PDB file of C-alpha atoms in Angstrom:
ATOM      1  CA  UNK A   1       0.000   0.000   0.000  1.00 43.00           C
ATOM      2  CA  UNK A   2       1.385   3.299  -0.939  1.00 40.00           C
ATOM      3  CA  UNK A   3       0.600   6.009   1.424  1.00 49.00           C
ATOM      4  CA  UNK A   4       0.296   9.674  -0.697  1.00 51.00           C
ATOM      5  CA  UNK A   5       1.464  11.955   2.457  1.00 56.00           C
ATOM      6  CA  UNK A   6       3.981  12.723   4.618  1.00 56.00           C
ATOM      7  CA  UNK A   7       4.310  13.708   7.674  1.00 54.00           C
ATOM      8  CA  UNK A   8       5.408  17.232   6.455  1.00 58.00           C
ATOM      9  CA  UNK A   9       2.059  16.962   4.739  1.00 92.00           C
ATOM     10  CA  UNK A  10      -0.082  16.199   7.315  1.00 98.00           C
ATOM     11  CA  UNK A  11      -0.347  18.151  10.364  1.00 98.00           C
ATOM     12  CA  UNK A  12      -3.118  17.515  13.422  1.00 98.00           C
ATOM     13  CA  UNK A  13      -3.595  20.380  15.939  1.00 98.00           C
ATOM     14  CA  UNK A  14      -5.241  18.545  18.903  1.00 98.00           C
ATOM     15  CA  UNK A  15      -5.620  18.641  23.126  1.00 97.00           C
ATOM     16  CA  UNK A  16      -5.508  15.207  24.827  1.00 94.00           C
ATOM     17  CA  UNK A  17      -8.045  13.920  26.091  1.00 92.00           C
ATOM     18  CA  UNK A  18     -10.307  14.842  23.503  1.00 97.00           C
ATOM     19  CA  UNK A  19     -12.836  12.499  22.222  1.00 97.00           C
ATOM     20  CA  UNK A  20     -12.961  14.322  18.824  1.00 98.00           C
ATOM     21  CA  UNK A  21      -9.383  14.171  18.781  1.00 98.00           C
ATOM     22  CA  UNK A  22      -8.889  10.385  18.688  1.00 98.00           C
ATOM     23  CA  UNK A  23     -11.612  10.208  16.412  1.00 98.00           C
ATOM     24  CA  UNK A  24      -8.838  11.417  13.813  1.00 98.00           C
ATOM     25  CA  UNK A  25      -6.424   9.846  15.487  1.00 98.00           C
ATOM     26  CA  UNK A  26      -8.097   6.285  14.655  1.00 98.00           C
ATOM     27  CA  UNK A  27      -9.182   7.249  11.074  1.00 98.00           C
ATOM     28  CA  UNK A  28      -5.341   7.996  10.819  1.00 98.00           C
ATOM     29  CA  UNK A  29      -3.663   5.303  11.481  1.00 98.00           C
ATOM     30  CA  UNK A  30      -6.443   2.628  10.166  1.00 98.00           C
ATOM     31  CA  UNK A  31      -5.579   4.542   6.864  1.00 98.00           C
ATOM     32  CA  UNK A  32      -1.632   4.318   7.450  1.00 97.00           C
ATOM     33  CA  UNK A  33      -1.740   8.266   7.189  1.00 97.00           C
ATOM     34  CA  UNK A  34       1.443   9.655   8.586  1.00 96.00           C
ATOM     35  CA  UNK A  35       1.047  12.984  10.558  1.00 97.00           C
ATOM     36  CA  UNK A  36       2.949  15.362  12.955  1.00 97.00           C
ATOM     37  CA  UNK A  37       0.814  16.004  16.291  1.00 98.00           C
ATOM     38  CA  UNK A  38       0.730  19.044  17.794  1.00 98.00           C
ATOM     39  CA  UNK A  39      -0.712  19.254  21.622  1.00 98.00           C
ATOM     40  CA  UNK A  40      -2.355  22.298  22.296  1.00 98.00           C
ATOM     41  CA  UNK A  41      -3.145  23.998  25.679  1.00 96.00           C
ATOM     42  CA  UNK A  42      -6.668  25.120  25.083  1.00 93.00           C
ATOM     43  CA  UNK A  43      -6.586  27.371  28.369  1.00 93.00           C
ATOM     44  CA  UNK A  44      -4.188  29.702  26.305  1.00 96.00           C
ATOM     45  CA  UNK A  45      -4.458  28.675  22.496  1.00 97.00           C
ATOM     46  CA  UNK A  46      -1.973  29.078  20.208  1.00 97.00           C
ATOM     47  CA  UNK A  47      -1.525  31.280  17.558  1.00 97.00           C
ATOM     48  CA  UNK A  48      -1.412  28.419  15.323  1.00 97.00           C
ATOM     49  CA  UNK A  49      -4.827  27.164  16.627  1.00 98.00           C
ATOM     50  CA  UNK A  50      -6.602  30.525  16.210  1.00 97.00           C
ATOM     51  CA  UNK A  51      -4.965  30.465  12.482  1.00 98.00           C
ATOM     52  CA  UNK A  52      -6.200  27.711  11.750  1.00 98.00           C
ATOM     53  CA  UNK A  53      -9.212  27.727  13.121  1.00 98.00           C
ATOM     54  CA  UNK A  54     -10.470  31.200  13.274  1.00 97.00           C
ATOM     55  CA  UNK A  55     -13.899  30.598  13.654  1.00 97.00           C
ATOM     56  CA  UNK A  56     -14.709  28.168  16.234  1.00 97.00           C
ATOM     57  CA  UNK A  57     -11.181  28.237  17.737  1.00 97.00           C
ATOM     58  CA  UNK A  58     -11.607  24.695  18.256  1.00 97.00           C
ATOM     59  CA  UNK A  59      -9.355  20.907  18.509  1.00 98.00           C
ATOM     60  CA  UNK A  60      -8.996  18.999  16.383  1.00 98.00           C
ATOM     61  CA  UNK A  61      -7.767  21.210  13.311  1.00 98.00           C
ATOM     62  CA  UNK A  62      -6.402  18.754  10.097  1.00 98.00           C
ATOM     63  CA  UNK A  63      -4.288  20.692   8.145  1.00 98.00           C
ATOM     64  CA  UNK A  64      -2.799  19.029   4.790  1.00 98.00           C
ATOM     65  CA  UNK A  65      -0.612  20.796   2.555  1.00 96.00           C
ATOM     66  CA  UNK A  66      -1.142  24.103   4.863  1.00 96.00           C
ATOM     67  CA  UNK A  67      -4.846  23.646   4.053  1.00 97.00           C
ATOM     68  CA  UNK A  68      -6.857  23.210   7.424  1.00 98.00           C
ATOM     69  CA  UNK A  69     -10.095  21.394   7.910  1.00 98.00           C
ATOM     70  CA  UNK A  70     -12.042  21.981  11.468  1.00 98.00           C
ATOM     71  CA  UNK A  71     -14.756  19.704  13.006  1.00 98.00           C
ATOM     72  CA  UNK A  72     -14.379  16.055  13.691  1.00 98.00           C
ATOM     73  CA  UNK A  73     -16.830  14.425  11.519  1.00 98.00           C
ATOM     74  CA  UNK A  74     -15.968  17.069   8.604  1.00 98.00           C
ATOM     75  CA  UNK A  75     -12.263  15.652   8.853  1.00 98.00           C
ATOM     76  CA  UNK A  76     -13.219  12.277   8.988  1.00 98.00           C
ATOM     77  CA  UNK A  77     -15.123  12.669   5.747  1.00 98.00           C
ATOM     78  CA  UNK A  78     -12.332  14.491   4.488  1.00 98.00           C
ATOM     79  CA  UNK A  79      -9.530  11.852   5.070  1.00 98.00           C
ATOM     80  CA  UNK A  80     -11.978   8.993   3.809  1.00 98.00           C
ATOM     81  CA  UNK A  81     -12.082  11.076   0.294  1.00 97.00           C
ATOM     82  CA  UNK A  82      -8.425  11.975   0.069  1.00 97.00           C
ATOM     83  CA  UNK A  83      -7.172   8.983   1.212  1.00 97.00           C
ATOM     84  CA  UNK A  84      -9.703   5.880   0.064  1.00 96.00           C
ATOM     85  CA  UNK A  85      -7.334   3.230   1.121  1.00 96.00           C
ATOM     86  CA  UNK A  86      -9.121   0.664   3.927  1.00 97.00           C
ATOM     87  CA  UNK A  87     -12.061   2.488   2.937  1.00 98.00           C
ATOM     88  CA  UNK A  88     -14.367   3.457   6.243  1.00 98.00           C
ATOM     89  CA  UNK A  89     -17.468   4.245   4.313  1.00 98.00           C
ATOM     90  CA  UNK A  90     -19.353   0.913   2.241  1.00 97.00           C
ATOM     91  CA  UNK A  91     -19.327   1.561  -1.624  1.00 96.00           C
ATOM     92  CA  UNK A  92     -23.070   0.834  -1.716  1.00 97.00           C
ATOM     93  CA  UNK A  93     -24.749   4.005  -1.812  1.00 98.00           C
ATOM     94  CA  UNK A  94     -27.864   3.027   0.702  1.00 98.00           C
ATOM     95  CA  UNK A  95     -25.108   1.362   3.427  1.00 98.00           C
ATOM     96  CA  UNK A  96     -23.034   4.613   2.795  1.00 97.00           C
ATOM     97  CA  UNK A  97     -26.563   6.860   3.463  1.00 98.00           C
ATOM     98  CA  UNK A  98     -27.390   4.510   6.225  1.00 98.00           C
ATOM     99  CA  UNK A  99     -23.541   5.190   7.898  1.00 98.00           C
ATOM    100  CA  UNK A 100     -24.165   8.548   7.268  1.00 98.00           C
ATOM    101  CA  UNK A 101     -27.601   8.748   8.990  1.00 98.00           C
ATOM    102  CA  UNK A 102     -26.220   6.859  12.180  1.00 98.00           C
ATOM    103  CA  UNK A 103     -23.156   9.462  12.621  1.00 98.00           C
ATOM    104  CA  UNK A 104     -25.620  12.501  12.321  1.00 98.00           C
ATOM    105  CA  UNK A 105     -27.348  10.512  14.882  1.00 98.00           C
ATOM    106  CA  UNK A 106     -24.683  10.461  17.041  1.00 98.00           C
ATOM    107  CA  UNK A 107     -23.974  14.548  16.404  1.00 97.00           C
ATOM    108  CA  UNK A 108     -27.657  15.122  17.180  1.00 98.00           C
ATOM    109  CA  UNK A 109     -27.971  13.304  20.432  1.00 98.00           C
ATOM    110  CA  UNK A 110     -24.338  13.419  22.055  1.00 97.00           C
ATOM    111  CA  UNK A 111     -24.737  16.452  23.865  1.00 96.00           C
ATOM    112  CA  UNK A 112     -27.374  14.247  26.106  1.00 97.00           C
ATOM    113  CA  UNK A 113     -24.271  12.496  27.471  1.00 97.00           C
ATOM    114  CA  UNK A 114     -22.493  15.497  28.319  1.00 94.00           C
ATOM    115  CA  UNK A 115     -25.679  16.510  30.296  1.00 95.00           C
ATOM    116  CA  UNK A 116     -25.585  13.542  32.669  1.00 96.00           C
ATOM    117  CA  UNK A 117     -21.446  14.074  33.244  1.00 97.00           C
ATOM    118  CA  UNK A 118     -22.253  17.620  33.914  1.00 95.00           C
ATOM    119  CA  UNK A 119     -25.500  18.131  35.828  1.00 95.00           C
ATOM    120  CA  UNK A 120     -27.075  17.160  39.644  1.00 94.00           C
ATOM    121  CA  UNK A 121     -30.399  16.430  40.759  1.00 94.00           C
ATOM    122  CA  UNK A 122     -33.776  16.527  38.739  1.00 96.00           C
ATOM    123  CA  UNK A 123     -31.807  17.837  35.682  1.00 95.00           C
ATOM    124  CA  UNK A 124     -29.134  14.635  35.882  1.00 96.00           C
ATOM    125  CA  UNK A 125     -32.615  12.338  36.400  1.00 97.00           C
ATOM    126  CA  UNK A 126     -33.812  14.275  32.816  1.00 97.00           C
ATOM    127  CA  UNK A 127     -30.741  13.289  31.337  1.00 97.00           C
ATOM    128  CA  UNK A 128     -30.452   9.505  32.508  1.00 98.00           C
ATOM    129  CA  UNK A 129     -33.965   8.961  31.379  1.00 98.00           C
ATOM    130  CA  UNK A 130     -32.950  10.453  27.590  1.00 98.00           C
ATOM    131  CA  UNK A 131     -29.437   9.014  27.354  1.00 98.00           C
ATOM    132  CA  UNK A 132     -30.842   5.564  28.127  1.00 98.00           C
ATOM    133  CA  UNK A 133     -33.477   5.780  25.779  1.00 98.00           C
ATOM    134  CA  UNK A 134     -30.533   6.524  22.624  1.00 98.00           C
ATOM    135  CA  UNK A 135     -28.266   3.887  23.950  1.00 98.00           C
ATOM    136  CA  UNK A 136     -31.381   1.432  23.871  1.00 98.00           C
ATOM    137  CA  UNK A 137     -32.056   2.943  20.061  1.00 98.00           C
ATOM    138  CA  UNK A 138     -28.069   2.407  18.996  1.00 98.00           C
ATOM    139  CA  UNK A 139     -28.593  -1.092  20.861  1.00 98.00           C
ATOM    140  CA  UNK A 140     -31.803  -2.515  19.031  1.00 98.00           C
ATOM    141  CA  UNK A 141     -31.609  -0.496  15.895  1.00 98.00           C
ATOM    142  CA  UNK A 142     -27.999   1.286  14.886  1.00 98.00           C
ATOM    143  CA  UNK A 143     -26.635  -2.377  15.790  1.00 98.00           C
ATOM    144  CA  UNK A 144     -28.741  -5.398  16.236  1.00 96.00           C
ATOM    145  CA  UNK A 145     -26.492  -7.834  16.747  1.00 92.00           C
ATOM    146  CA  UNK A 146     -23.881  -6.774  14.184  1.00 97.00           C
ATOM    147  CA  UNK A 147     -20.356  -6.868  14.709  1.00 98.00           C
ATOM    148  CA  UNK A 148     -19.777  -3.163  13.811  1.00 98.00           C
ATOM    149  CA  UNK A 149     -22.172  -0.420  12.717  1.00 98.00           C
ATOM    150  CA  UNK A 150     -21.634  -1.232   8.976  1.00 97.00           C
ATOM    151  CA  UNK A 151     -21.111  -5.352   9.227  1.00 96.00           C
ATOM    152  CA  UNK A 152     -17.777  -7.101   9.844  1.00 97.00           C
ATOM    153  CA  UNK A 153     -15.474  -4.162   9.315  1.00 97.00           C
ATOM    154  CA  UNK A 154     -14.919  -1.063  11.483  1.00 98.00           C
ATOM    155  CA  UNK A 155     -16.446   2.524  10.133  1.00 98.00           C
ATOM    156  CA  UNK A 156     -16.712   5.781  10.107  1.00 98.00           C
ATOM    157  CA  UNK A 157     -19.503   5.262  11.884  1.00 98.00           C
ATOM    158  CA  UNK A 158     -17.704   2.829  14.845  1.00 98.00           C
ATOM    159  CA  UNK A 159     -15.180   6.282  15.376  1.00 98.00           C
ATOM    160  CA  UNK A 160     -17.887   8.339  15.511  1.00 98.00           C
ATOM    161  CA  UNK A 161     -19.549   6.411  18.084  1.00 98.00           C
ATOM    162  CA  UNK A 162     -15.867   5.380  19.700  1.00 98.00           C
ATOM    163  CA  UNK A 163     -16.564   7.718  23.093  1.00 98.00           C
ATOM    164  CA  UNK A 164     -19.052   5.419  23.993  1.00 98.00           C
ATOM    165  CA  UNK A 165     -16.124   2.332  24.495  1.00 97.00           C
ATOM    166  CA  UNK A 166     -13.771   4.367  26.558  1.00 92.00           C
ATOM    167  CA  UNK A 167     -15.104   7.933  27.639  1.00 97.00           C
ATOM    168  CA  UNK A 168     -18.664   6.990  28.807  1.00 98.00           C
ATOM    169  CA  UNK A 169     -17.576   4.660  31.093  1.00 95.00           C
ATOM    170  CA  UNK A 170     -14.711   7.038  32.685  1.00 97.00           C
ATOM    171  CA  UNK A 171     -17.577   9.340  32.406  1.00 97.00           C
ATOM    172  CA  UNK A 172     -19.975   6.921  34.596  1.00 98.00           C
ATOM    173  CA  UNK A 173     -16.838   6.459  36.887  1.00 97.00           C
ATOM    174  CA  UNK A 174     -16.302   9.661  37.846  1.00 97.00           C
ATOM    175  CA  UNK A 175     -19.853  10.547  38.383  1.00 97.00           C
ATOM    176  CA  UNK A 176     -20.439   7.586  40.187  1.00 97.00           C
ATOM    177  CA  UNK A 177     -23.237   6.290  38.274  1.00 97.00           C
ATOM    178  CA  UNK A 178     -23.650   3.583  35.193  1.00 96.00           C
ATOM    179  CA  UNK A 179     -25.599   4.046  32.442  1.00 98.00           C
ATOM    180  CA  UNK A 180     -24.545   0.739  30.382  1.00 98.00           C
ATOM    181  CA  UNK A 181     -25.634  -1.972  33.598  1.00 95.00           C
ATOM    182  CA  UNK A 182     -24.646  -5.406  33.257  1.00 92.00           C
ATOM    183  CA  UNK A 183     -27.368  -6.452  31.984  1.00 90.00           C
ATOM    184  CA  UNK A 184     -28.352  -3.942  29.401  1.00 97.00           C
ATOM    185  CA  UNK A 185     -27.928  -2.971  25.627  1.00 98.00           C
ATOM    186  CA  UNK A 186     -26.238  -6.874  24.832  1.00 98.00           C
ATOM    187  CA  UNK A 187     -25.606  -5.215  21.140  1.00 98.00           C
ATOM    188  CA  UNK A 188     -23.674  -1.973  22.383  1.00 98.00           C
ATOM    189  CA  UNK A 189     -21.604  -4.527  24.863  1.00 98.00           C
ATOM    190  CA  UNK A 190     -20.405  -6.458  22.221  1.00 98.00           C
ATOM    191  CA  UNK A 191     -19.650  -3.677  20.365  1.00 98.00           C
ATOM    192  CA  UNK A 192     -17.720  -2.043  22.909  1.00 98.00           C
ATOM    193  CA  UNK A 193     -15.704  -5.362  23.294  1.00 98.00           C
ATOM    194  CA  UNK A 194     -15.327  -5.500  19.726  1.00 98.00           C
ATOM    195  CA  UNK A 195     -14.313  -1.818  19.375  1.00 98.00           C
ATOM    196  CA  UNK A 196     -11.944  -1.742  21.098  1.00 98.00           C
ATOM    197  CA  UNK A 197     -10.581  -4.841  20.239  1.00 98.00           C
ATOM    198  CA  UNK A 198      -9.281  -3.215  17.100  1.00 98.00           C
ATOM    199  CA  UNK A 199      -5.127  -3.171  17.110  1.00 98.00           C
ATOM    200  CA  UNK A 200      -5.111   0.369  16.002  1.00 98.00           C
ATOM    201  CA  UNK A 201      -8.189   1.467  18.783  1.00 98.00           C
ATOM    202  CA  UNK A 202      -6.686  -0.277  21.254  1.00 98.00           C
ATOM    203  CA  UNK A 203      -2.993   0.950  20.843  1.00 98.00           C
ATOM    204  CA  UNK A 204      -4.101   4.461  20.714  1.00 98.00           C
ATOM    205  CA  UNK A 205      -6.536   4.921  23.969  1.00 97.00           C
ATOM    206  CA  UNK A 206      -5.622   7.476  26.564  1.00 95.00           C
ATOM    207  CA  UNK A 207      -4.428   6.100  29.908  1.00 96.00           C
ATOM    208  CA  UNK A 208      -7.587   4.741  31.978  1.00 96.00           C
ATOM    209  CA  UNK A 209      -5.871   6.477  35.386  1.00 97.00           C
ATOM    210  CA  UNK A 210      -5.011   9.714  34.006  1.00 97.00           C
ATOM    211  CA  UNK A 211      -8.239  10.137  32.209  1.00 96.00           C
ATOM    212  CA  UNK A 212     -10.053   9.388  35.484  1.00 97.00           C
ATOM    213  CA  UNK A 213      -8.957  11.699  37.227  1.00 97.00           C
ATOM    214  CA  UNK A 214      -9.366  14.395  34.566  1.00 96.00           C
ATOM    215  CA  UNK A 215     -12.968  13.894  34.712  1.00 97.00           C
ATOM    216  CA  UNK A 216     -13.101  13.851  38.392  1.00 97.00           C
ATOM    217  CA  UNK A 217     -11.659  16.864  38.650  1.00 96.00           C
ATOM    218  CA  UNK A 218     -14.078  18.269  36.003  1.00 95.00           C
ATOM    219  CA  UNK A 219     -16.975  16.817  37.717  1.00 96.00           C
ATOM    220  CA  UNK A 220     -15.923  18.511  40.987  1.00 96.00           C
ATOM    221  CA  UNK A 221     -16.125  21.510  39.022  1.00 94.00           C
ATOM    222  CA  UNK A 222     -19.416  21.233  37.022  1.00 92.00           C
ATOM    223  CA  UNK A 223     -20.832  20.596  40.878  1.00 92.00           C
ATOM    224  CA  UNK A 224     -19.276  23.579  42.679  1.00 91.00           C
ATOM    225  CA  UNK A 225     -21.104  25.628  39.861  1.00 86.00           C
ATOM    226  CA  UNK A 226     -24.223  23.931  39.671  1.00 80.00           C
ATOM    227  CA  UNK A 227     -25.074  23.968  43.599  1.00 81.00           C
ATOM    228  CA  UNK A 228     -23.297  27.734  44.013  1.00 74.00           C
TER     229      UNK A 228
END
């Protein structure tokens, strides 16, 4: 397999540990793209950042040939087209539209998730309530019983859904609450398993530790505000 960048070519502007970050990450390296990271310290962004990314001033930035694409899912789309090697969209045109719908579903209903890790009280119970009720919808309907969102072979769709194997459960950790039971969504569990399975997933996950206590520390923080 020939590989049409370099790493002078390639250039991702990203802040660890960033979901939306890995998501590039993964699409990456299951392409064999070779890239130059660049960490950046989004309490004091860099000039680079803000260049790149004028509008949103936002991680993760792509920029290839000194041309910069912003937003995760846009990039991911982006890398699929320039680089079609170990393709991560189907070739059939209703699989591709049905890969398509189930990442807009995950754009549309993420922000539940983020709700749950955030909030206390009766506006936590709203949000434990709705993010069940999406996990049970990926469980029955985005999988049912498949290996991976599109069949046999991770997606674009598997990355955009990839929080859900490592960050929702950190997420659940730190807030001292489970939303996946034992006993629940059999699909999404085997997913998960499988997800992460993946050589490339599974040699590029932030540390478990270090990410826990992140989000503890950000949880601490979403509580002082919420109950000040």
């Amino acid at each position: 397999m020939v590989v049409s960048a370099t790493m002078e070519d390639v250039k991702l502007l990203g802040a660890w540990p960033s979901s939306f970050l890995y998501r590039v990450i993964w699409a990456l390296k299951l392409k064999g793209v070779k890239y130059e990271y660049v960490e950046e310290n989004l309490v004091n962004k860099s000039d680079l950042l803000l260049q790149y990314n004028p509008i949103h001033k936002k991680i993760p930035v792509l920029v290839h040939g000194g041309k910069p694409i912003a937003e995760s899912i846009v990039i991911l789309e982006y890398i699929e087209e320039v680089w079609p090697q170990n393709p991560l969209l189907p070739t059939d045109h209703y699989e591709r539209a049905a890969a398509r719908f189930w990442t807009k579903f995950e754009d549309d209903t993420s922000s539940t998730f983020f709700a749950f890790f955030q909030t206390v009280g009766e506006e936590q119970e709203r949000a434990i309530k709705e993010a069940k009720g999406i996990l049970r919808i990926i469980d029955e309907q985005g999988l049912g019983g498949k290996k991976f969102f599109g069949g046999e072979e991770i997606g674009l769709t598997d990355i955009a859904f990839g929080w859900i194997a490592g960050w929702l459960r950190i997420m659940e950790e730190a807030v001292g609450l489970k939303l996946i039971e034992d006993n629940s969504f059999p699909h999404l569990q085997a997913w998960i398993e499988n997800f992460r399975a993946v050589p490339v997933i599974k040699e590029n996950l932030p540390d478990h530790n270090e990410m826990l206590a992140y989000f503890k520390q950000r949880r601490e923080m979403f509580i002082a505000s919420a109950t000040s």
